[in-house]
PDB file of C-alpha atoms in Angstrom:
ATOM      1  CA  UNK A  14      22.529  22.803  25.669  1.00 66.00           C
ATOM      2  CA  UNK A  15      22.890  21.010  22.391  1.00 76.00           C
ATOM      3  CA  UNK A  16      20.795  17.835  22.161  1.00 75.00           C
ATOM      4  CA  UNK A  17      22.777  14.587  21.725  1.00 79.00           C
ATOM      5  CA  UNK A  18      23.543  13.857  18.088  1.00 81.00           C
ATOM      6  CA  UNK A  19      21.556  11.113  16.420  1.00 86.00           C
ATOM      7  CA  UNK A  20      24.174   8.478  15.429  1.00 83.00           C
ATOM      8  CA  UNK A  21      22.078   7.556  12.402  1.00 89.00           C
ATOM      9  CA  UNK A  22      22.514  11.025  10.861  1.00 93.00           C
ATOM     10  CA  UNK A  23      25.455  12.890   9.426  1.00 93.00           C
ATOM     11  CA  UNK A  24      28.193  11.825   7.053  1.00 93.00           C
ATOM     12  CA  UNK A  25      29.549   9.207   9.458  1.00 92.00           C
ATOM     13  CA  UNK A  26      26.245   7.339   9.289  1.00 93.00           C
ATOM     14  CA  UNK A  27      26.757   6.583   5.596  1.00 96.00           C
ATOM     15  CA  UNK A  28      28.472   3.424   4.424  1.00 98.00           C
ATOM     16  CA  UNK A  29      31.904   3.563   2.817  1.00 98.00           C
ATOM     17  CA  UNK A  30      34.128   0.806   1.411  1.00 98.00           C
ATOM     18  CA  UNK A  31      36.337   1.182   4.483  1.00 97.00           C
ATOM     19  CA  UNK A  32      33.820   1.177   7.328  1.00 97.00           C
ATOM     20  CA  UNK A  33      31.603  -1.873   6.749  1.00 98.00           C
ATOM     21  CA  UNK A  34      31.432  -5.600   6.162  1.00 98.00           C
ATOM     22  CA  UNK A  35      28.816  -7.684   4.360  1.00 98.00           C
ATOM     23  CA  UNK A  36      27.339 -10.966   5.607  1.00 99.00           C
ATOM     24  CA  UNK A  37      25.157 -12.986   3.224  1.00 98.00           C
ATOM     25  CA  UNK A  38      23.150 -15.620   5.049  1.00 98.00           C
ATOM     26  CA  UNK A  39      21.510 -18.817   3.785  1.00 98.00           C
ATOM     27  CA  UNK A  40      20.793 -18.111   0.131  1.00 98.00           C
ATOM     28  CA  UNK A  41      20.297 -21.868  -0.320  1.00 98.00           C
ATOM     29  CA  UNK A  42      17.794 -24.062  -2.202  1.00 98.00           C
ATOM     30  CA  UNK A  43      15.738 -24.979   0.879  1.00 97.00           C
ATOM     31  CA  UNK A  44      15.253 -21.339   1.826  1.00 98.00           C
ATOM     32  CA  UNK A  45      14.394 -20.382  -1.738  1.00 98.00           C
ATOM     33  CA  UNK A  46      11.813 -23.193  -1.797  1.00 98.00           C
ATOM     34  CA  UNK A  47       9.923 -21.470   1.020  1.00 98.00           C
ATOM     35  CA  UNK A  48      10.297 -17.933  -0.335  1.00 98.00           C
ATOM     36  CA  UNK A  49       6.915 -16.246  -0.840  1.00 98.00           C
ATOM     37  CA  UNK A  50       7.509 -12.533  -0.206  1.00 98.00           C
ATOM     38  CA  UNK A  51       9.352 -12.071  -3.523  1.00 98.00           C
ATOM     39  CA  UNK A  52       9.765 -14.076  -6.680  1.00 97.00           C
ATOM     40  CA  UNK A  53      12.922 -16.168  -6.628  1.00 97.00           C
ATOM     41  CA  UNK A  54      14.573 -14.505  -9.612  1.00 97.00           C
ATOM     42  CA  UNK A  55      14.327 -11.072  -7.998  1.00 97.00           C
ATOM     43  CA  UNK A  56      16.201 -12.208  -4.907  1.00 98.00           C
ATOM     44  CA  UNK A  57      18.812 -14.083  -6.963  1.00 98.00           C
ATOM     45  CA  UNK A  58      19.354 -11.006  -9.115  1.00 98.00           C
ATOM     46  CA  UNK A  59      19.592  -8.664  -6.150  1.00 98.00           C
ATOM     47  CA  UNK A  60      21.823 -10.706  -3.880  1.00 98.00           C
ATOM     48  CA  UNK A  61      24.271 -11.403  -6.700  1.00 98.00           C
ATOM     49  CA  UNK A  62      24.350  -7.657  -7.444  1.00 98.00           C
ATOM     50  CA  UNK A  63      24.923  -6.995  -3.742  1.00 98.00           C
ATOM     51  CA  UNK A  64      27.831  -9.425  -3.646  1.00 98.00           C
ATOM     52  CA  UNK A  65      29.326  -7.996  -6.832  1.00 98.00           C
ATOM     53  CA  UNK A  66      29.100  -4.476  -5.417  1.00 98.00           C
ATOM     54  CA  UNK A  67      30.904  -5.580  -2.262  1.00 98.00           C
ATOM     55  CA  UNK A  68      33.619  -7.226  -4.339  1.00 98.00           C
ATOM     56  CA  UNK A  69      33.971  -4.172  -6.590  1.00 98.00           C
ATOM     57  CA  UNK A  70      34.492  -1.873  -3.605  1.00 98.00           C
ATOM     58  CA  UNK A  71      36.594  -4.430  -1.681  1.00 98.00           C
ATOM     59  CA  UNK A  72      34.152  -4.702   1.222  1.00 98.00           C
ATOM     60  CA  UNK A  73      34.991  -7.783   3.335  1.00 98.00           C
ATOM     61  CA  UNK A  74      32.253 -10.341   2.667  1.00 98.00           C
ATOM     62  CA  UNK A  75      31.266 -13.510   4.517  1.00 98.00           C
ATOM     63  CA  UNK A  76      29.109 -16.181   2.910  1.00 98.00           C
ATOM     64  CA  UNK A  77      27.343 -18.473   5.350  1.00 98.00           C
ATOM     65  CA  UNK A  78      24.946 -21.417   5.162  1.00 98.00           C
ATOM     66  CA  UNK A  79      22.975 -23.481   7.642  1.00 98.00           C
ATOM     67  CA  UNK A  80      23.145 -27.292   7.428  1.00 97.00           C
ATOM     68  CA  UNK A  81      24.210 -27.149   3.795  1.00 97.00           C
ATOM     69  CA  UNK A  82      24.320 -30.961   3.603  1.00 96.00           C
ATOM     70  CA  UNK A  83      20.520 -30.897   3.976  1.00 95.00           C
ATOM     71  CA  UNK A  84      19.478 -27.413   2.879  1.00 95.00           C
ATOM     72  CA  UNK A  85      21.745 -27.326  -0.141  1.00 97.00           C
ATOM     73  CA  UNK A  86      24.859 -25.413  -1.078  1.00 98.00           C
ATOM     74  CA  UNK A  87      24.744 -21.672  -1.512  1.00 98.00           C
ATOM     75  CA  UNK A  88      23.385 -20.852  -4.981  1.00 98.00           C
ATOM     76  CA  UNK A  89      25.976 -21.095  -7.744  1.00 98.00           C
ATOM     77  CA  UNK A  90      25.446 -17.535  -8.999  1.00 98.00           C
ATOM     78  CA  UNK A  91      26.444 -16.195  -5.579  1.00 98.00           C
ATOM     79  CA  UNK A  92      29.291 -18.633  -5.007  1.00 98.00           C
ATOM     80  CA  UNK A  93      30.697 -17.659  -8.417  1.00 98.00           C
ATOM     81  CA  UNK A  94      31.226 -14.082  -7.180  1.00 98.00           C
ATOM     82  CA  UNK A  95      33.593 -15.414  -4.513  1.00 98.00           C
ATOM     83  CA  UNK A  96      34.749 -18.757  -5.968  1.00 98.00           C
ATOM     84  CA  UNK A  97      37.669 -19.005  -3.570  1.00 97.00           C
ATOM     85  CA  UNK A  98      35.532 -18.706  -0.427  1.00 98.00           C
ATOM     86  CA  UNK A  99      34.110 -21.746   1.342  1.00 98.00           C
ATOM     87  CA  UNK A 100      30.888 -20.587   3.021  1.00 98.00           C
ATOM     88  CA  UNK A 101      30.799 -20.845   6.799  1.00 98.00           C
ATOM     89  CA  UNK A 102      28.410 -23.730   7.428  1.00 98.00           C
ATOM     90  CA  UNK A 103      26.506 -23.505  10.729  1.00 98.00           C
ATOM     91  CA  UNK A 104      24.130 -25.416  12.950  1.00 98.00           C
ATOM     92  CA  UNK A 105      22.980 -22.234  14.722  1.00 98.00           C
ATOM     93  CA  UNK A 106      19.905 -20.670  13.130  1.00 98.00           C
ATOM     94  CA  UNK A 107      21.171 -17.334  14.461  1.00 98.00           C
ATOM     95  CA  UNK A 108      24.442 -16.626  12.662  1.00 98.00           C
ATOM     96  CA  UNK A 109      25.581 -14.314  15.469  1.00 98.00           C
ATOM     97  CA  UNK A 110      25.548 -17.236  17.916  1.00 98.00           C
ATOM     98  CA  UNK A 111      28.283 -18.889  15.857  1.00 98.00           C
ATOM     99  CA  UNK A 112      31.571 -17.688  17.350  1.00 98.00           C
ATOM    100  CA  UNK A 113      33.319 -18.010  13.995  1.00 98.00           C
ATOM    101  CA  UNK A 114      31.080 -15.375  12.415  1.00 98.00           C
ATOM    102  CA  UNK A 115      31.539 -12.987  15.322  1.00 98.00           C
ATOM    103  CA  UNK A 116      35.308 -13.503  15.293  1.00 98.00           C
ATOM    104  CA  UNK A 117      35.426 -12.873  11.548  1.00 98.00           C
ATOM    105  CA  UNK A 118      33.756  -9.489  12.035  1.00 98.00           C
ATOM    106  CA  UNK A 119      35.988  -8.607  14.992  1.00 98.00           C
ATOM    107  CA  UNK A 120      39.111  -9.296  12.941  1.00 98.00           C
ATOM    108  CA  UNK A 121      38.017  -6.761  10.316  1.00 98.00           C
ATOM    109  CA  UNK A 122      37.772  -4.022  12.956  1.00 98.00           C
ATOM    110  CA  UNK A 123      34.547  -2.715  11.377  1.00 98.00           C
ATOM    111  CA  UNK A 124      31.523  -1.659  13.423  1.00 97.00           C
ATOM    112  CA  UNK A 125      28.995  -1.420  10.579  1.00 98.00           C
ATOM    113  CA  UNK A 126      27.564  -4.749   9.424  1.00 98.00           C
ATOM    114  CA  UNK A 127      25.460  -5.037   6.280  1.00 98.00           C
ATOM    115  CA  UNK A 128      23.327  -8.199   6.186  1.00 99.00           C
ATOM    116  CA  UNK A 129      20.956  -9.964   3.817  1.00 99.00           C
ATOM    117  CA  UNK A 130      19.375 -13.356   4.405  1.00 98.00           C
ATOM    118  CA  UNK A 131      16.728 -15.932   3.700  1.00 98.00           C
ATOM    119  CA  UNK A 132      14.450 -15.854   5.572  1.00 98.00           C
ATOM    120  CA  UNK A 133      14.013 -12.257   6.727  1.00 98.00           C
ATOM    121  CA  UNK A 134      11.955 -13.069   9.810  1.00 98.00           C
ATOM    122  CA  UNK A 135      14.454 -15.606  11.187  1.00 98.00           C
ATOM    123  CA  UNK A 136      17.886 -15.758   9.593  1.00 98.00           C
ATOM    124  CA  UNK A 137      18.106 -11.985   9.179  1.00 98.00           C
ATOM    125  CA  UNK A 138      16.165 -10.825  12.238  1.00 98.00           C
ATOM    126  CA  UNK A 139      17.927 -12.982  14.817  1.00 98.00           C
ATOM    127  CA  UNK A 140      21.560 -11.978  14.063  1.00 98.00           C
ATOM    128  CA  UNK A 141      20.547  -8.377  13.432  1.00 98.00           C
ATOM    129  CA  UNK A 142      18.926  -7.987  16.844  1.00 98.00           C
ATOM    130  CA  UNK A 143      21.765  -9.892  18.516  1.00 98.00           C
ATOM    131  CA  UNK A 144      24.575  -7.874  16.866  1.00 98.00           C
ATOM    132  CA  UNK A 145      22.794  -4.602  17.654  1.00 98.00           C
ATOM    133  CA  UNK A 146      22.785  -5.646  21.284  1.00 98.00           C
ATOM    134  CA  UNK A 147      26.542  -6.179  21.089  1.00 98.00           C
ATOM    135  CA  UNK A 148      27.063  -2.590  19.986  1.00 97.00           C
ATOM    136  CA  UNK A 149      27.343  -3.008  16.225  1.00 98.00           C
ATOM    137  CA  UNK A 150      25.504  -0.875  13.677  1.00 97.00           C
ATOM    138  CA  UNK A 151      23.488  -3.147  11.428  1.00 98.00           C
ATOM    139  CA  UNK A 152      22.183  -2.299   7.956  1.00 98.00           C
ATOM    140  CA  UNK A 153      19.637  -4.731   6.471  1.00 98.00           C
ATOM    141  CA  UNK A 154      19.302  -5.121   2.704  1.00 98.00           C
ATOM    142  CA  UNK A 155      15.598  -5.727   2.323  1.00 98.00           C
ATOM    143  CA  UNK A 156      15.428  -6.548  -1.394  1.00 98.00           C
ATOM    144  CA  UNK A 157      18.206  -9.152  -1.167  1.00 98.00           C
ATOM    145  CA  UNK A 158      16.284 -10.842   1.646  1.00 98.00           C
ATOM    146  CA  UNK A 159      12.896 -12.515   1.695  1.00 98.00           C
ATOM    147  CA  UNK A 160      10.451 -14.362   3.919  1.00 98.00           C
ATOM    148  CA  UNK A 161       7.868 -17.107   3.825  1.00 98.00           C
ATOM    149  CA  UNK A 162       5.146 -14.506   3.260  1.00 98.00           C
ATOM    150  CA  UNK A 163       4.857 -10.793   2.549  1.00 98.00           C
ATOM    151  CA  UNK A 164       3.616 -10.312   6.104  1.00 98.00           C
ATOM    152  CA  UNK A 165       6.534 -12.237   7.615  1.00 98.00           C
ATOM    153  CA  UNK A 166       9.038 -10.162   5.622  1.00 98.00           C
ATOM    154  CA  UNK A 167       7.435  -6.817   6.417  1.00 98.00           C
ATOM    155  CA  UNK A 168       6.849  -7.485  10.112  1.00 98.00           C
ATOM    156  CA  UNK A 169      10.450  -8.647  10.471  1.00 98.00           C
ATOM    157  CA  UNK A 170      11.679  -5.388   8.947  1.00 98.00           C
ATOM    158  CA  UNK A 171       9.528  -3.441  11.398  1.00 98.00           C
ATOM    159  CA  UNK A 172      10.934  -5.478  14.282  1.00 98.00           C
ATOM    160  CA  UNK A 173      14.540  -4.880  13.216  1.00 98.00           C
ATOM    161  CA  UNK A 174      14.003  -1.165  12.629  1.00 98.00           C
ATOM    162  CA  UNK A 175      12.459  -0.847  16.081  1.00 98.00           C
ATOM    163  CA  UNK A 176      15.581  -2.533  17.449  1.00 98.00           C
ATOM    164  CA  UNK A 177      17.778   0.040  15.691  1.00 97.00           C
ATOM    165  CA  UNK A 178      18.665  -1.512  12.332  1.00 98.00           C
ATOM    166  CA  UNK A 179      18.897   0.657   9.219  1.00 98.00           C
ATOM    167  CA  UNK A 180      17.024  -0.669   6.155  1.00 98.00           C
ATOM    168  CA  UNK A 181      18.366  -0.141   2.648  1.00 98.00           C
ATOM    169  CA  UNK A 182      18.191  -1.743  -0.772  1.00 98.00           C
ATOM    170  CA  UNK A 183      20.806  -3.220  -3.083  1.00 98.00           C
ATOM    171  CA  UNK A 184      21.079  -0.208  -5.383  1.00 97.00           C
ATOM    172  CA  UNK A 185      21.476   2.107  -2.404  1.00 98.00           C
ATOM    173  CA  UNK A 186      24.355  -0.020  -1.073  1.00 98.00           C
ATOM    174  CA  UNK A 187      26.290   0.261  -4.330  1.00 98.00           C
ATOM    175  CA  UNK A 188      25.542   3.971  -4.743  1.00 97.00           C
ATOM    176  CA  UNK A 189      26.473   4.765  -1.148  1.00 98.00           C
ATOM    177  CA  UNK A 190      29.844   3.112  -1.612  1.00 98.00           C
ATOM    178  CA  UNK A 191      30.476   5.003  -4.862  1.00 98.00           C
ATOM    179  CA  UNK A 192      29.246   8.341  -3.461  1.00 97.00           C
ATOM    180  CA  UNK A 193      31.302  10.468  -5.892  1.00 97.00           C
ATOM    181  CA  UNK A 194      31.540  10.018  -9.665  1.00 95.00           C
ATOM    182  CA  UNK A 195      35.059  11.450  -9.471  1.00 97.00           C
ATOM    183  CA  UNK A 196      36.091   8.125  -7.924  1.00 96.00           C
ATOM    184  CA  UNK A 197      36.731   6.778 -11.394  1.00 97.00           C
ATOM    185  CA  UNK A 198      38.380   3.498 -10.345  1.00 97.00           C
ATOM    186  CA  UNK A 199      34.977   1.925  -9.686  1.00 98.00           C
ATOM    187  CA  UNK A 200      32.752   3.757 -12.169  1.00 97.00           C
ATOM    188  CA  UNK A 201      33.150   1.225 -14.978  1.00 96.00           C
ATOM    189  CA  UNK A 202      32.439  -1.696 -12.656  1.00 97.00           C
ATOM    190  CA  UNK A 203      29.392   0.046 -11.224  1.00 97.00           C
ATOM    191  CA  UNK A 204      28.104   0.701 -14.748  1.00 96.00           C
ATOM    192  CA  UNK A 205      28.394  -3.033 -15.471  1.00 97.00           C
ATOM    193  CA  UNK A 206      26.375  -3.779 -12.337  1.00 97.00           C
ATOM    194  CA  UNK A 207      23.682  -1.329 -13.401  1.00 96.00           C
ATOM    195  CA  UNK A 208      23.459  -2.897 -16.863  1.00 97.00           C
ATOM    196  CA  UNK A 209      23.405  -6.475 -15.572  1.00 97.00           C
ATOM    197  CA  UNK A 210      21.088  -6.119 -12.587  1.00 97.00           C
ATOM    198  CA  UNK A 211      19.041  -2.914 -12.555  1.00 95.00           C
ATOM    199  CA  UNK A 212      16.468  -3.632 -15.232  1.00 95.00           C
ATOM    200  CA  UNK A 213      15.121  -0.539 -16.973  1.00 95.00           C
ATOM    201  CA  UNK A 214      17.825   1.644 -15.435  1.00 94.00           C
ATOM    202  CA  UNK A 215      20.429  -0.547 -17.124  1.00 95.00           C
ATOM    203  CA  UNK A 216      18.655  -0.745 -20.465  1.00 96.00           C
ATOM    204  CA  UNK A 217      18.122   3.027 -20.462  1.00 96.00           C
ATOM    205  CA  UNK A 218      21.812   3.554 -19.747  1.00 93.00           C
ATOM    206  CA  UNK A 219      22.805   1.342 -22.688  1.00 95.00           C
ATOM    207  CA  UNK A 220      20.312   3.184 -24.903  1.00 94.00           C
ATOM    208  CA  UNK A 221      21.765   6.514 -23.811  1.00 93.00           C
ATOM    209  CA  UNK A 222      25.245   5.299 -24.748  1.00 92.00           C
ATOM    210  CA  UNK A 223      23.928   4.218 -28.140  1.00 93.00           C
ATOM    211  CA  UNK A 224      22.413   7.642 -28.786  1.00 93.00           C
ATOM    212  CA  UNK A 225      25.535   9.452 -27.654  1.00 92.00           C
ATOM    213  CA  UNK A 226      27.657   7.335 -29.976  1.00 91.00           C
ATOM    214  CA  UNK A 227      25.362   7.645 -33.008  1.00 90.00           C
ATOM    215  CA  UNK A 228      26.631  10.230 -35.513  1.00 87.00           C
ATOM    216  CA  UNK A 229      24.042  12.858 -36.436  1.00 83.00           C
ATOM    217  CA  UNK A 230      22.537  12.464 -39.908  1.00 84.00           C
ATOM    218  CA  UNK A 231      24.236  14.479 -42.621  1.00 82.00           C
TER     219      UNK A 231
END
């Protein structure tokens, strides 16, 4: 007898622009004020890159906040990626307890949900565990999320992985959606993301372009 196939392996386990949605949760001033697992600029840089990647590949994306009238509006850099979208403002700490968020996902018809949130141990862990229990596949973007301490962030990731979530990072998300350099429609946009958000990878890429475009000495 063949053993049952692990659903987290094989080509179908990889993300594509057509099989997933992205939910970005509570990247607001109050949450950033308590962030201690990462420096603030790293999370801002990464979550904006994550949102831009989703927009580039046309992945349905939901922005959501909790009590924005007290915790602050979603950060401007992230709102600017989707200027036409009014974030879903909740009272539930657990996004997946808000029927509007669940209905939004259902309408897309997708079963793979990519999430990032502040804070990891609460606003990411709660909806991740809940959605997994409802039969969804959840992918957590660890470097676009952060907690009130390194320990809180890391233990939350362990908890979610034990529950069945798949951890990944921002650069992996973009690369997984691209998958093939022959898909030229998104290559230029992805190169812009790399330059703007990926530090030494981006500066090295620009340097490489400079060298390739420099005529050899006569």
